[in-house]
Amino acid sequence: MNYDEYHLSCSEYGTLLLRAVAVNALFAFVFYRSVLFFLLFLPLAALYPLYKKRELIPARKRRLLLQFREGLSILSASLSAGYSIENALKESVDELSLLYDRSELIVREFDQLSHLVSMNMPVERAMDEFAERSGIDDIRNFARVLRIAKRSGGELVAIMNHSAETIGDRIQVKEELRTMTASRRFEQSIMNAVPLLIVLYINLSSPGFFSIMYTSVLGRCVMTVCLAAYLFSIHLAWSILNIEL
């Protein structure tokens, strides 16, 4: 599996498409009060799942990285217990299967690593291939350390334990920073909904208050500018809050 690519399943595509159609209907009602504009923007809703893939790729990588931290801890413990790196991989698969479902990313990846090693592929080469497919710097760093340790013939257990601890600390810091910004992301989600809720409330409490905005050319232009400004503000906020850590 190449983690820089994401292939939507039929259920995922259908769910995202329904969500996009619902949002399209909401925007068409709030900004235009017109079925024509709903149909006009409908092709954009069909493209939304393809756009959403850009968010699903880093989300899957983050899940893999968090699981890799657990796998690395188990691998390090097995090495400290006296296992060779090859046998430690096999032991890690069994331990990870207790923590995660067999279909989870890290279980499948460690199982594949163990299988490749059992087929006489050098463990450092198998780890290099996994690291390149993952596209994650922390996993690449670990693969690089493993390759150097195997080739230099140094104190493998000490090197691996230190590497596992360092990478684990880096991942923990990233998660702590993400937790610190979680409240800001939630607040932004609320703020994104506020303009729409205000317009809907006024429409319900004072019918006809915005009628001029939906029946005149100037009103349509103003609402289009408002929609563009609203979408730009959402995009800007998303860009700020989702800076890669």
PDB file of N, CA and C in Angstrom, residues 6 11 39 46 48 55 104 129 134 136 146-147 149 156-157 163 176 191 195 199 201-202 210:
ATOM      1  N   TYR A   6      -4.781   7.511  -1.947  1.00  0.00           N
ATOM      2  CA  TYR A   6      -5.964   7.048  -1.223  1.00  0.00           C
ATOM      3  C   TYR A   6      -7.051   6.722  -2.234  1.00  0.00           C
ATOM      4  N   SER A  11     -18.641   2.977  -0.333  1.00  0.00           N
ATOM      5  CA  SER A  11     -19.370   3.529   0.812  1.00  0.00           C
ATOM      6  C   SER A  11     -18.821   4.898   1.205  1.00  0.00           C
ATOM      7  N   LEU A  39     -28.993  23.058  -8.698  1.00  0.00           N
ATOM      8  CA  LEU A  39     -28.628  22.197  -9.827  1.00  0.00           C
ATOM      9  C   LEU A  39     -27.340  22.678 -10.488  1.00  0.00           C
ATOM     10  N   ALA A  46     -20.247  16.637  -6.778  1.00  0.00           N
ATOM     11  CA  ALA A  46     -19.724  15.341  -7.231  1.00  0.00           C
ATOM     12  C   ALA A  46     -18.203  15.295  -7.147  1.00  0.00           C
ATOM     13  N   TYR A  48     -16.502  16.856  -4.742  1.00  0.00           N
ATOM     14  CA  TYR A  48     -16.090  17.009  -3.342  1.00  0.00           C
ATOM     15  C   TYR A  48     -15.377  15.777  -2.783  1.00  0.00           C
ATOM     16  N   GLU A  55      -7.528  15.315   2.547  1.00  0.00           N
ATOM     17  CA  GLU A  55      -7.546  15.294   4.006  1.00  0.00           C
ATOM     18  C   GLU A  55      -7.442  13.873   4.547  1.00  0.00           C
ATOM     19  N   GLU A 104      -6.063  -3.752  10.975  1.00  0.00           N
ATOM     20  CA  GLU A 104      -5.464  -2.434  11.166  1.00  0.00           C
ATOM     21  C   GLU A 104      -4.133  -2.318  10.422  1.00  0.00           C
ATOM     22  N   GLU A 129      11.612  -0.466   2.618  1.00  0.00           N
ATOM     23  CA  GLU A 129      10.489  -0.463   1.681  1.00  0.00           C
ATOM     24  C   GLU A 129       9.218   0.041   2.360  1.00  0.00           C
ATOM     25  N   SER A 134       5.316   4.441   3.331  1.00  0.00           N
ATOM     26  CA  SER A 134       4.572   5.218   4.326  1.00  0.00           C
ATOM     27  C   SER A 134       4.655   6.717   4.061  1.00  0.00           C
ATOM     28  N   ILE A 136       6.387   8.758   5.743  1.00  0.00           N
ATOM     29  CA  ILE A 136       6.434   9.405   7.057  1.00  0.00           C
ATOM     30  C   ILE A 136       7.887   9.522   7.502  1.00  0.00           C
ATOM     31  N   LEU A 146      18.065   1.634  11.721  1.00  0.00           N
ATOM     32  CA  LEU A 146      18.139   0.171  11.689  1.00  0.00           C
ATOM     33  C   LEU A 146      19.164  -0.302  10.669  1.00  0.00           C
ATOM     34  N   ARG A 147      19.165   0.326   9.504  1.00  0.00           N
ATOM     35  CA  ARG A 147      20.116  -0.067   8.453  1.00  0.00           C
ATOM     36  C   ARG A 147      21.554   0.175   8.900  1.00  0.00           C
ATOM     37  N   ALA A 149      22.667   0.425  12.006  1.00  0.00           N
ATOM     38  CA  ALA A 149      22.997  -0.456  13.127  1.00  0.00           C
ATOM     39  C   ALA A 149      23.319  -1.872  12.656  1.00  0.00           C
ATOM     40  N   LEU A 156      23.189  -3.312  18.848  1.00  0.00           N
ATOM     41  CA  LEU A 156      21.898  -3.147  18.188  1.00  0.00           C
ATOM     42  C   LEU A 156      20.787  -2.824  19.181  1.00  0.00           C
ATOM     43  N   VAL A 157      20.748  -3.544  20.296  1.00  0.00           N
ATOM     44  CA  VAL A 157      19.660  -3.356  21.258  1.00  0.00           C
ATOM     45  C   VAL A 157      19.669  -1.940  21.821  1.00  0.00           C
ATOM     46  N   SER A 163      16.669   4.805  19.725  1.00  0.00           N
ATOM     47  CA  SER A 163      15.934   5.301  18.564  1.00  0.00           C
ATOM     48  C   SER A 163      14.433   5.250  18.809  1.00  0.00           C
ATOM     49  N   GLU A 176       0.650  16.146  21.600  1.00  0.00           N
ATOM     50  CA  GLU A 176       0.339  17.149  22.620  1.00  0.00           C
ATOM     51  C   GLU A 176       0.019  18.496  21.977  1.00  0.00           C
ATOM     52  N   MET A 191     -17.877  28.536  14.593  1.00  0.00           N
ATOM     53  CA  MET A 191     -17.908  29.821  13.890  1.00  0.00           C
ATOM     54  C   MET A 191     -18.296  29.654  12.429  1.00  0.00           C
ATOM     55  N   PRO A 195     -22.776  32.043  10.698  1.00  0.00           N
ATOM     56  CA  PRO A 195     -23.427  32.876   9.671  1.00  0.00           C
ATOM     57  C   PRO A 195     -24.654  32.215   9.052  1.00  0.00           C
ATOM     58  N   VAL A 199     -28.695  33.562   9.343  1.00  0.00           N
ATOM     59  CA  VAL A 199     -29.575  33.789   8.185  1.00  0.00           C
ATOM     60  C   VAL A 199     -30.825  32.924   8.291  1.00  0.00           C
ATOM     61  N   TYR A 201     -32.204  31.746  10.995  1.00  0.00           N
ATOM     62  CA  TYR A 201     -33.041  32.255  12.093  1.00  0.00           C
ATOM     63  C   TYR A 201     -33.857  33.469  11.649  1.00  0.00           C
ATOM     64  N   ILE A 202     -33.206  34.388  10.939  1.00  0.00           N
ATOM     65  CA  ILE A 202     -33.920  35.582  10.465  1.00  0.00           C
ATOM     66  C   ILE A 202     -35.001  35.194   9.465  1.00  0.00           C
ATOM     67  N   PHE A 210     -35.226  39.072   3.864  1.00  0.00           N
ATOM     68  CA  PHE A 210     -34.149  39.032   2.878  1.00  0.00           C
ATOM     69  C   PHE A 210     -34.670  38.843   1.453  1.00  0.00           C
TER      70      PHE A 210
END
